[in-house]
Coordinates of C-alpha atoms and ligand atoms in Angstrom, one line a residue:
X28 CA -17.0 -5.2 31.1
X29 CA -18.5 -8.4 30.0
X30 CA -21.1 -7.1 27.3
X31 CA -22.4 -9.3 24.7
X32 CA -21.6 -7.6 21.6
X33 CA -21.3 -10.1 18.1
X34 CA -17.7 -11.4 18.9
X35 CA -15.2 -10.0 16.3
X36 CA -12.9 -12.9 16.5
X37 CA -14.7 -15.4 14.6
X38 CA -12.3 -16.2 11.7
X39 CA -8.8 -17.1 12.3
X40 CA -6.8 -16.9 9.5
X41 CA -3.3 -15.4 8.9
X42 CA -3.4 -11.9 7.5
X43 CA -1.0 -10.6 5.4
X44 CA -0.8 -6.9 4.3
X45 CA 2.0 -5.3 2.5
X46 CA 2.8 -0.8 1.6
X47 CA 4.3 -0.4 -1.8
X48 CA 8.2 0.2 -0.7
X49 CA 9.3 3.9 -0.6
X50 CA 11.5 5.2 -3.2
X51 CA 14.6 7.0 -1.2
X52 CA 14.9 9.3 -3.6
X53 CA 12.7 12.0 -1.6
X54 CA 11.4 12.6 2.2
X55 CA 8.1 10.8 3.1
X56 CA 4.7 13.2 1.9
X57 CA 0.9 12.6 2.5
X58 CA 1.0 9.8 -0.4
X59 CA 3.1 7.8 1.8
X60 CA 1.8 8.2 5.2
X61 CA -2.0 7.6 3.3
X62 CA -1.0 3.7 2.5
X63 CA 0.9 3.0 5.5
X64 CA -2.1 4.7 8.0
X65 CA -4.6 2.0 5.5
X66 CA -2.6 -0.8 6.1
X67 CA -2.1 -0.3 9.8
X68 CA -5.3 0.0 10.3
X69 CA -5.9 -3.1 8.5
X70 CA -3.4 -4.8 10.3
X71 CA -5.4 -3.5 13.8
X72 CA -8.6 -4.5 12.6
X73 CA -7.5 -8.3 11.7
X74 CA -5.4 -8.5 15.1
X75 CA -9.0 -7.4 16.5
X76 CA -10.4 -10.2 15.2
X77 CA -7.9 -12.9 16.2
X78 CA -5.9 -13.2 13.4
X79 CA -1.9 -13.8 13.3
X80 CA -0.7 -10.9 10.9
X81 CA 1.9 -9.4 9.0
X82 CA 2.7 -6.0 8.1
X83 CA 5.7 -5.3 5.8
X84 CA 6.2 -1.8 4.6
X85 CA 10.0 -0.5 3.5
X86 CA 11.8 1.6 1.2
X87 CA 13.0 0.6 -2.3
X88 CA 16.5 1.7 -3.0
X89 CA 18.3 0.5 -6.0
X90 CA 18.0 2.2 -9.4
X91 CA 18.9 5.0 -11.9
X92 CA 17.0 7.4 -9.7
X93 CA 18.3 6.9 -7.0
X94 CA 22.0 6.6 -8.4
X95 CA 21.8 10.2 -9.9
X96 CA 19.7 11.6 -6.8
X97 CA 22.7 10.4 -4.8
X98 CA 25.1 11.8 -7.4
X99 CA 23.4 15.4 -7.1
X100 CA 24.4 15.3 -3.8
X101 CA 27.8 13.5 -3.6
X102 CA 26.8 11.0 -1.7
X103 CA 27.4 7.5 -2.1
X104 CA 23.8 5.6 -3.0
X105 CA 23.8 3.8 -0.1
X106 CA 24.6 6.5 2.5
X107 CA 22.0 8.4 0.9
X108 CA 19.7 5.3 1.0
X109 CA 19.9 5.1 4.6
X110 CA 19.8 8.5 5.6
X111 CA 16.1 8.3 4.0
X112 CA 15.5 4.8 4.5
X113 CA 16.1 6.0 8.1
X114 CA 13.5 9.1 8.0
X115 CA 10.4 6.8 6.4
X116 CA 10.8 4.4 9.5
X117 CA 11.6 7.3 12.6
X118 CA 8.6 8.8 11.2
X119 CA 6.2 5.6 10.9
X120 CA 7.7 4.7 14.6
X121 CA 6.3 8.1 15.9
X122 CA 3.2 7.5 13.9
X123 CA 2.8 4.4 16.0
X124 CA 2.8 2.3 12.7
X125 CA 2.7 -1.5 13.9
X126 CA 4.7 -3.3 11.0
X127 CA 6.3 -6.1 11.4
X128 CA 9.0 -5.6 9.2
X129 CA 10.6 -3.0 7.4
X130 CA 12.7 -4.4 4.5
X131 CA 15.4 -2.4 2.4
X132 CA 16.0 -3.6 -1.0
X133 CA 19.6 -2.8 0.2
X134 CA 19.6 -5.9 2.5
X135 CA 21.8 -8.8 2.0
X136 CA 18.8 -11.2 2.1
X137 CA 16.7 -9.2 -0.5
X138 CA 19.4 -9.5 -3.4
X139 CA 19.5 -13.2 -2.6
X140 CA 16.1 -13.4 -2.8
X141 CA 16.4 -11.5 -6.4
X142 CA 19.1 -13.8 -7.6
X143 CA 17.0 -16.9 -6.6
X144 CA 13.8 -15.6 -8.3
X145 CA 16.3 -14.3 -11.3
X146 CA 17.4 -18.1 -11.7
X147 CA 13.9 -19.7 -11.1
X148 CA 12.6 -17.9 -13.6
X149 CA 15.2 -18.7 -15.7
X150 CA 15.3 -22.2 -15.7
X151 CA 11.5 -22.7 -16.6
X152 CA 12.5 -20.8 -19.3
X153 CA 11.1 -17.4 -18.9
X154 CA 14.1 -15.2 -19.5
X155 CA 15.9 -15.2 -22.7
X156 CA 18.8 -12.4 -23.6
X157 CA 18.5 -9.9 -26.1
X158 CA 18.8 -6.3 -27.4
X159 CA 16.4 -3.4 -25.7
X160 CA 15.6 -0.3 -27.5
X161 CA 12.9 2.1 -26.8
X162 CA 12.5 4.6 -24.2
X163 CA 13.0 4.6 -21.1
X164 CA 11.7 7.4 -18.2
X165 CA 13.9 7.3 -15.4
X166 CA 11.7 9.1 -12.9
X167 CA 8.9 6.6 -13.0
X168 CA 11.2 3.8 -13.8
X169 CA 9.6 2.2 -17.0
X170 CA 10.1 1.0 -20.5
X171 CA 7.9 2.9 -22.9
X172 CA 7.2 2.5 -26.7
X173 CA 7.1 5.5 -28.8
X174 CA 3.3 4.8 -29.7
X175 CA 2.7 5.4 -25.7
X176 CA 4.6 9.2 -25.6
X177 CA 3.3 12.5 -25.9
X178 CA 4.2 14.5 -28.3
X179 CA 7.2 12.2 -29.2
X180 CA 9.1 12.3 -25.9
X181 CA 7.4 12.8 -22.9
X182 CA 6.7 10.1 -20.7
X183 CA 2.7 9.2 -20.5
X184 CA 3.0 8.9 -16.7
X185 CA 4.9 11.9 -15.5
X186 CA 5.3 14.0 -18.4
X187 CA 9.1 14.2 -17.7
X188 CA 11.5 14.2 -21.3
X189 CA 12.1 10.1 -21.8
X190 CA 15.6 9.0 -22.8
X191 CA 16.4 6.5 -25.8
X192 CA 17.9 3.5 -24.4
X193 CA 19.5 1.0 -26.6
X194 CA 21.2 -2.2 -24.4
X195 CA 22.1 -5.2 -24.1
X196 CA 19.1 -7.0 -21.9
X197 CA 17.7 -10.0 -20.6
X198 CA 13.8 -10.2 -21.0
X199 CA 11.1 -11.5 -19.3
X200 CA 8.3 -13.5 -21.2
X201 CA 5.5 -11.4 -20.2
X202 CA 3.5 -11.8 -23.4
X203 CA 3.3 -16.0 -22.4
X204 CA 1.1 -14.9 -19.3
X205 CA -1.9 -12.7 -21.5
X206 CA -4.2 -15.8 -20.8
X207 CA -3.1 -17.1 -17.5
X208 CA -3.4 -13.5 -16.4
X209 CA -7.2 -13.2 -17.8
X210 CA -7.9 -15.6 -16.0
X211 CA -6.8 -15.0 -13.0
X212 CA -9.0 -11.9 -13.4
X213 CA -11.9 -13.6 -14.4
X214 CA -11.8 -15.8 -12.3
X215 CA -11.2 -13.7 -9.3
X216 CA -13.7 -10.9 -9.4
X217 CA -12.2 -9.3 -6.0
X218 CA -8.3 -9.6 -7.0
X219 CA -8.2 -6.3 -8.1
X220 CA -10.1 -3.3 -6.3
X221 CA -11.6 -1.5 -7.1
X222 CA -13.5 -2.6 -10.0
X223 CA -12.7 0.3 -12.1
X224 CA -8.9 -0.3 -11.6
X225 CA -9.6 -4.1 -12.6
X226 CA -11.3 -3.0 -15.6
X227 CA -8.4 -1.0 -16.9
X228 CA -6.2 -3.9 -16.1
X229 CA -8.3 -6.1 -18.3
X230 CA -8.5 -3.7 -20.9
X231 CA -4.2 -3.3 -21.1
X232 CA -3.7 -7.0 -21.1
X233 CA -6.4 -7.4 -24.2
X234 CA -4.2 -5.0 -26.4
X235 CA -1.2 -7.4 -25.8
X236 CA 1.4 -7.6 -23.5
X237 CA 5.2 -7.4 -25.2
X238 CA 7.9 -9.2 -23.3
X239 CA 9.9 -6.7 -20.3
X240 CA 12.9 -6.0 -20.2
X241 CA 14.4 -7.3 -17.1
X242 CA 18.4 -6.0 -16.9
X243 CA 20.1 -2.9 -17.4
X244 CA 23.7 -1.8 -18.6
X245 CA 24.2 1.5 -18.3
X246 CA 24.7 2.2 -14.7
X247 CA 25.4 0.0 -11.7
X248 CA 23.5 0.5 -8.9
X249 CA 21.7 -2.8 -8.6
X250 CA 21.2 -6.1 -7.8
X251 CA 23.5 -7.8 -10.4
X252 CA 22.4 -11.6 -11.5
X253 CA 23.4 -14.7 -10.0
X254 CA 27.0 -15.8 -10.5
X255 CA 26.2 -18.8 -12.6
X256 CA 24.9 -16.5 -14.9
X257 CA 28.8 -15.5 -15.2
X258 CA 27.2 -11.7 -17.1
X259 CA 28.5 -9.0 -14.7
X260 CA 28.0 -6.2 -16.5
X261 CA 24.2 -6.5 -15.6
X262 CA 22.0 -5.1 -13.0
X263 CA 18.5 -6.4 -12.4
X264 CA 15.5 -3.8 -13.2
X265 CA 14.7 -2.1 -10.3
X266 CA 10.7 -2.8 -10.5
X267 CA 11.9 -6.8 -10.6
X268 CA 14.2 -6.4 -7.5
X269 CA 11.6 -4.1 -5.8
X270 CA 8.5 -6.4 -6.4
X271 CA 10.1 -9.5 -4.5
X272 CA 10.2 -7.7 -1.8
X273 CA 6.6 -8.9 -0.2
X274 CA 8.4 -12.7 -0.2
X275 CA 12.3 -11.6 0.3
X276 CA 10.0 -10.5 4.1
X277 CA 8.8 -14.0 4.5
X278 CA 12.3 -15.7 3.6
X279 CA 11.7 -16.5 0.7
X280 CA 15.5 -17.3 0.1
X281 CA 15.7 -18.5 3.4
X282 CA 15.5 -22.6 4.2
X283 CA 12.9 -22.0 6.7
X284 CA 9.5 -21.6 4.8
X285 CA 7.6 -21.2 8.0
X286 CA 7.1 -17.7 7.6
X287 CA 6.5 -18.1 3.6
X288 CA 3.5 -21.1 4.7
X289 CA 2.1 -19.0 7.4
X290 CA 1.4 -15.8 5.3
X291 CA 1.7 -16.0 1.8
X292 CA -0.1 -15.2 -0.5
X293 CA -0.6 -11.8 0.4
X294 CA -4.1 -10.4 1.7
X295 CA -3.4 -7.6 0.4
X296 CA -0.8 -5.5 -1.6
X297 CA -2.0 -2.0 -1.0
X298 CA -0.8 0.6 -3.7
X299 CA -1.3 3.6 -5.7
X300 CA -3.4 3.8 -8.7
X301 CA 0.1 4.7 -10.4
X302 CA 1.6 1.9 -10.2
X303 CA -1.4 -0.7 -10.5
X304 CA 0.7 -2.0 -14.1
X305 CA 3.6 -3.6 -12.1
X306 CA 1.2 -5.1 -9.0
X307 CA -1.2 -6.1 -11.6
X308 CA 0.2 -7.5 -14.2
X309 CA 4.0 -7.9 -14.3
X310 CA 4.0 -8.9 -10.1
X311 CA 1.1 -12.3 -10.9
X312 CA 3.3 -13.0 -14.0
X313 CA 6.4 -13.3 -12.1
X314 CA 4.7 -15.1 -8.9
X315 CA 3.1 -17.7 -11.8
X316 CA 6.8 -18.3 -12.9
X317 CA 7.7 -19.1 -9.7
X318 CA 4.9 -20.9 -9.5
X319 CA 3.7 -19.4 -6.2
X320 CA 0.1 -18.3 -5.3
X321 CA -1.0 -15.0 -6.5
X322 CA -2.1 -12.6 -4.1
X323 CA -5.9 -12.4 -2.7
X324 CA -6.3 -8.6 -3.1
X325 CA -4.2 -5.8 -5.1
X326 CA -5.9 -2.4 -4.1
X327 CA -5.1 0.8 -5.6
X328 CA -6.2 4.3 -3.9
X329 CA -6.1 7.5 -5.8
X330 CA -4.0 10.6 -5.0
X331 CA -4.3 12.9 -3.1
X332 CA -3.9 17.1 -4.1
X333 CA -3.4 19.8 -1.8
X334 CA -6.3 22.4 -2.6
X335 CA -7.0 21.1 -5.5
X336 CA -3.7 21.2 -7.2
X337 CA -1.3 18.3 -7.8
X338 CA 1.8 18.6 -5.2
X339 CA 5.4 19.1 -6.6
X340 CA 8.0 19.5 -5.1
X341 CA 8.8 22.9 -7.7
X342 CA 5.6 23.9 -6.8
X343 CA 6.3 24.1 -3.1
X344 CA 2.7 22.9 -2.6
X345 CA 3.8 19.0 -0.8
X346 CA 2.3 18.2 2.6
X347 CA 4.3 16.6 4.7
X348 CA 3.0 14.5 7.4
X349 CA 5.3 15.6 10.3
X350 CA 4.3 19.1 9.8
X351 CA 0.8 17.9 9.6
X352 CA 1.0 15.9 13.0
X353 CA 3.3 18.5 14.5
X354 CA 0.6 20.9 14.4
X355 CA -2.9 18.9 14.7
X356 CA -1.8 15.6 15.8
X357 CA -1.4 12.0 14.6
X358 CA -5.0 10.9 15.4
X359 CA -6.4 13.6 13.5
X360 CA -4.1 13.4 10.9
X361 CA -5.6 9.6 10.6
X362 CA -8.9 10.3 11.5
X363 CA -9.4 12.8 8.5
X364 CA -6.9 10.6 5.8
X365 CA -9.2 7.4 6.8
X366 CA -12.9 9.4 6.9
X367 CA -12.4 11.8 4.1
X368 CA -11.8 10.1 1.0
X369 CA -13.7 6.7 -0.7
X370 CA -10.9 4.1 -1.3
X371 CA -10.1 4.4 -5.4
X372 CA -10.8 8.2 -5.4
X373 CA -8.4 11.4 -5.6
X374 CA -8.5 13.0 -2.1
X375 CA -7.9 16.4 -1.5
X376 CA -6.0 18.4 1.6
X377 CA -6.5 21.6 2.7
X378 CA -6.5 23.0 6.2
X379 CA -9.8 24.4 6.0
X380 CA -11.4 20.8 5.3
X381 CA -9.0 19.5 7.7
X382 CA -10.0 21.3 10.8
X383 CA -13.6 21.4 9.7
X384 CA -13.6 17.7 9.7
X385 CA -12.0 17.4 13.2
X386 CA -13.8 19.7 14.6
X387 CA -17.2 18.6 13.7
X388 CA -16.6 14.9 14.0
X389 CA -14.3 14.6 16.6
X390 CA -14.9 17.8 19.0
X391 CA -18.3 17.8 18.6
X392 CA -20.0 14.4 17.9
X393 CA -17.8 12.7 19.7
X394 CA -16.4 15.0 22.4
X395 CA -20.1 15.2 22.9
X396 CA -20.9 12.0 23.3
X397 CA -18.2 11.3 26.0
X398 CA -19.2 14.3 27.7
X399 CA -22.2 12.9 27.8
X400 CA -21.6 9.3 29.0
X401 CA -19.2 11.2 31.8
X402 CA -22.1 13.5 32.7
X403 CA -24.3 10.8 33.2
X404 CA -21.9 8.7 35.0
X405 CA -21.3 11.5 37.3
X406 CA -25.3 12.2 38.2
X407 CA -26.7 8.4 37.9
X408 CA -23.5 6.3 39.6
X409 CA -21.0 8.4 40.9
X410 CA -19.0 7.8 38.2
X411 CA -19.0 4.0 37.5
X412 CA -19.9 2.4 34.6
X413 CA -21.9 -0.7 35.3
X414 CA -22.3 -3.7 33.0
X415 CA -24.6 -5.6 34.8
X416 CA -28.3 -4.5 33.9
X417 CA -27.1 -3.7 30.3
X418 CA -28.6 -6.6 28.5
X419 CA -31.4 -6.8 30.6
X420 CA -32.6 -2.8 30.0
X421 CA -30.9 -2.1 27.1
X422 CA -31.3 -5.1 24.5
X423 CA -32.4 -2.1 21.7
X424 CA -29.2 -0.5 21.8
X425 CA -27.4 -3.9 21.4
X426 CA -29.4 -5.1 18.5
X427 CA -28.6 -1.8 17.2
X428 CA -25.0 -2.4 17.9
X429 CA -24.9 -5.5 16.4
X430 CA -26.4 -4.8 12.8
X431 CA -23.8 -2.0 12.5
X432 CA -21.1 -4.3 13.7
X433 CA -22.0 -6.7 10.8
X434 CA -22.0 -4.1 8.4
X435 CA -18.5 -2.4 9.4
X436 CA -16.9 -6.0 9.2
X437 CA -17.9 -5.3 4.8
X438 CA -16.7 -1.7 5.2
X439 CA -12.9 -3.1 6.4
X440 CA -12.9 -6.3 4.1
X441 CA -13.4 -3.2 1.1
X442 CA -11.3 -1.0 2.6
X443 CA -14.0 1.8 2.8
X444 CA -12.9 3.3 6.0
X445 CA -15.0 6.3 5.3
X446 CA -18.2 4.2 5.4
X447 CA -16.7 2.0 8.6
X448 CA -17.0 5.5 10.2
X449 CA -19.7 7.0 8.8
X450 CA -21.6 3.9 10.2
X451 CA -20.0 4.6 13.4
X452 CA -21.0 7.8 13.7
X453 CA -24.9 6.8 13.1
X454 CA -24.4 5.0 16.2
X455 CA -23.1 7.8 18.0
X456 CA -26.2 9.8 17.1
X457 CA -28.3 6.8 17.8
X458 CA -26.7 7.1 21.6
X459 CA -26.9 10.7 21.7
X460 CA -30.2 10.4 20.9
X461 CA -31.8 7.7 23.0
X462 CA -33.2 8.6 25.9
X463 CA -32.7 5.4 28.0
Ligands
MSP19 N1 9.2 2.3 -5.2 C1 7.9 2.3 -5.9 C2 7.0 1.2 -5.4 C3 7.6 -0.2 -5.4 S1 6.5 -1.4 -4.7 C4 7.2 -2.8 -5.0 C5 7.2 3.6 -5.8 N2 7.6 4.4 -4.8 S2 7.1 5.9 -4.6 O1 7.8 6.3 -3.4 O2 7.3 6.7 -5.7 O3 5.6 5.8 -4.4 C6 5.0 5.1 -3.4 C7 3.6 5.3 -3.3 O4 3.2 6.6 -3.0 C8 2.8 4.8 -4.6 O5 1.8 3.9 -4.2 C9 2.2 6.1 -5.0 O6 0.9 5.9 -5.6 C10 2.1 6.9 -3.7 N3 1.9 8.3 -4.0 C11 2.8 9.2 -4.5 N4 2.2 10.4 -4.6 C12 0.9 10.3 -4.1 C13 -0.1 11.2 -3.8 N5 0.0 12.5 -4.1 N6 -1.2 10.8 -3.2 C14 -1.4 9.5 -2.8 N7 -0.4 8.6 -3.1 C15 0.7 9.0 -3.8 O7 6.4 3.9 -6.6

C-alpha cells in the first residue's frame, strides 16, 4: 500500500539505548523484563524512523554478592555467573528482544575497559589512595554513612543489617564534580526524567557529595587494577566496573572508535528509580573524568508490586516473566507492562488487571476493529484491501491520522508508552466509529 501517512523517517540520527545490566545473583522477574520490553521498544520505534541503533542490555557479574551467592551454592562465581548470565539472554531471545549486544562484566574486553578508565582517571588526578570506613550493604552494593542508617544499622535502601568495613581503598574525587554536575543539570532540563527524579538528584548533590570509594580488599571477585598500578590486593568497586559497561559495548578499549563515534553518548540509559544515584551522579562524574560526553537522557521508572505488595523472594509473591508469557503470551505480557503504568510511577500486577486489560483492549477494541475491516473487506471487495481511492474519499481519516501521528512521536521521545497507546486506541474508536 502506498498511503500518504506523515513519513516517520524524517530524522536520521544514531540511537543509542542501553538496560541497566542484571545482577546474576537471581533469575530474571518482572523488574527486569519491564526495562528491557521499554528499551526494545524504543529501539523499534527509532529503527521505524530510520535511525542506525544500538541496544546493549547484559548482566553484571563481579562483586561481594555474587561471590557469597556463588559460595551458598558451591559454585565457582563464574560458573554460576553464566548459568544465569545464560537464563537473562534465553529468555530475552524468546521474548524476541532485538539487542545488539549483550555484554558480561565477565568478558575479557570489559575488565580492559575498567583498567583503562581506572588509569585515565588516575592520571588527571581523580583517584588518590586512602583508608575506608563506614558501612557498607552488600545487597545493594553501596557505601553508607551512619547519619544515612536506620535505627543505627539497617541499610536506607533495602533495610538489610549493613556491615562495618574498614580498608585499605582508592577513592574517587566525587566531591570535585558538585558544580560541574549542577550544571549539567541545569543546563540540561531533559537529562534526567522524569522531572521529579531530576529534582531529587539536585537536591542530593546540594547537601554535598563526599569522595567514593572506588577498591575493595576484602574479597576477590573483581576486576583488579591495572598492572602499573603494581597494588594486587585490590579489586575495583563493582558499581565502577558495572557502569563502564555502556562504552566497554562500543569498544571503548578497543583502537577502533567507530563504534564509540557512531553512538556515544547514550540516548538513553534506562533504569530503575533505585539506582538513579549511580546513573545520575557517580556515572556523569566518571564520563567527565574521562572527559567523554554525558549521556542525553537517564530515565528512571518506578517498581512494580504484585497486588499491591512488594515482591520478595521470602514472600513467595515474585512474578516471573516466563510463567507470565507461558500462560498469556509475550504480546500480552508487553501490551499490558507498556499500557498500564505512566513512566516514573510504581506499577502494579495482578491477574485480575492483567486479563481485564487484554481483554478489553485487545479482544475487544481491537479484535473488533479487525473483525471489522475483515467483514467489510469480505462484503465491499471480496476481500482486497484497496489503496487507490483512499486519499481521494477519505482525506478526514488521514488528517485524523496524521495529528495523532505527531502527537505519538512526543509520547515515544517521553517514554509514555501508555499515552502512545491510549492515543492509538482514540483512533481505533475514531475508525470504529466512522461511517465512511
Ligand atoms: N546490577 C545493577 C545495575 C548496574 S547498571 C550499570 C542492578 N541490578 S539488579 O538486577 O538488581 O536490578 C536491575 C534493575 O531491575 C534495576 O533497574 C531495578 O530498578 C530493577 N528492578 C528490580 N526490582 C524491580 C521491581 N520490582 N520493579 C521494577 N523494576 C525493578 O541494580
Amino acid at each position: 500500500m502506498d498511503l500518504n501517512f506523515k513519513e516517520l523517517s524524517k530524522v536520521n540520527e544514531n540511537f543509542y539505548v542501553t538496560t541497566p545490566i542484571y545482577y546474576v545473583n537471581d533469575v530474571p522477574h518482572i523488574g527486569h523484563a519491564y526495562t528491557t520490553i521499554i528499551a526494545d521498544t524504543l529501539t523499534r520505534y527509532a529503527k521505524l524512523q530510520g535511525k542506525k541503533t544500538f541496544f546493549l542490555t547484559g548482566t553484571d557479574e563481579h562483586g561481594q554478592k555474587i561471590e557469597e551467592a556463588a559460595q551458598k551454592r558451591n559454585r565457582t562465581p563464574k560458573e554460576y555467573a553464566n548459568e544465569i548470565s545464560g537464563s537473562f539472554r534465553s529468555l530475552w531471545d524468546e521474548f524476541n528482544i532485538s539487542y545488539g549486544a549483550f555484554i558480561r562484566t565477565t568478558d575479557e574486553i570489559h575488565k580492559t575497559s575498567v583498567q583503562k578508565a581506572f588509569s585515565t582517571m588516575l592520571e588527571n588526578g581523580d583517584i588518590y589512595k586512602g583508608e575506608y570506613e563506614g558501612h557498607y550493604c552488600v545487597s545493594c552494593e553501596t557505601f553508607f554513612t551512619e547519619t544515612q542508617l536506620v535505627d543505627a544499622e539497617g541499610c536506607p535502601e533495602c533495610g538489610k543489617p549493613t556491615s562495618i568495613i574498614k580498608e585499605e581503598s582508592y577513592f574517587f574525587k566525587l566531591s570535585k564534580f558538585e558544580k560541574p554536575l549542577l550544571k549539567w543539570i541545569d543546563e540540561n532540563p531533559k537529562a534526567i526524567l522524569p522531572k521529579s527524579r531530576r529534582n531529587e538528584v539536585i537536591r542530593f548533590i546540594e547537601q554535598g557529595l563526599v569522595d567514593l570509594s572506588i577498591t575493595r580488599t576484602s574479597f576477590s571477585w573483581g576486576v583488579g587494577l591495572p598492572d602499573h598500578v603494581n597494588d594486587p590486593k585490590h579489586v575495583v568497586y563493582v558499581w565502577l566496573d558495572a557502569l563502564m559497561n555502556y562504552i566497554t559495548a562500543l569498544g571503548y578499549a578497543e583502537d577502533n572508535k567507530e563504534k564509540m563515534d557512531q553512538f556515544w553518548p547514550a540516548s538513553y540509559h534506562l533504569i530503575g528509580k533505585d539506582i538513579l544515584r549511580f546513573h545520575a551522579i557517580f556515572w556523569p562524574a566518571f564520563l567527565m573524568s574521562l572527559e567523554l560526553p554525558l549521556p542525553d537522557h537517564i530515565a528512571a521508572h518506578g517498581w512494580w508490586t504484585r497486588d499491591g505488595e512488594k515482591m520478595s523472594k521470602s514472600k513467595g509473591n515474585v512474578v516471573f516473566p516466563r510463567e507470565v508469557s507461558d500462560a498469556y503470551g509475550v504480546e500480552n505480557l508487553r501490551y499490558f507492562m507498556l499500557r498500564e503504568v505512566p513512566f516514573g510511577q510504581d506499577g502494579d500486577f495482578s491477574q485480575r488487571a492483567f486479563i481485564d486489560r487484554i481483554n478489553s483492549d485487545l479482544s475487544n477494541d481491537l479484535g473488533n476493529l479487525l473483525n471489522r475491516i475483515i467483514g467489510m473487506s469480505a462484503k465491499y471487495s471480496e476481500y482486497e484491501i484497496d489503496s487507490v481511492d483512499v486519499e481521494k474519499y477519505h482525506t478526514k481519516e488521514l488528517d485524523a491520522m496524521n495529528i495523532a501521528l505527531d502527537s505519538l512521536d512526543g509520547y515515544m521521545k517521553e517514554m509514555q508508552t501508555h499515552r502512545y497507546l491510549e492515543e492509538l486506541w482514540r483512533l481505533f474508536f475514531y475508525w470504529k466509529h466512522s461511517d465512511n
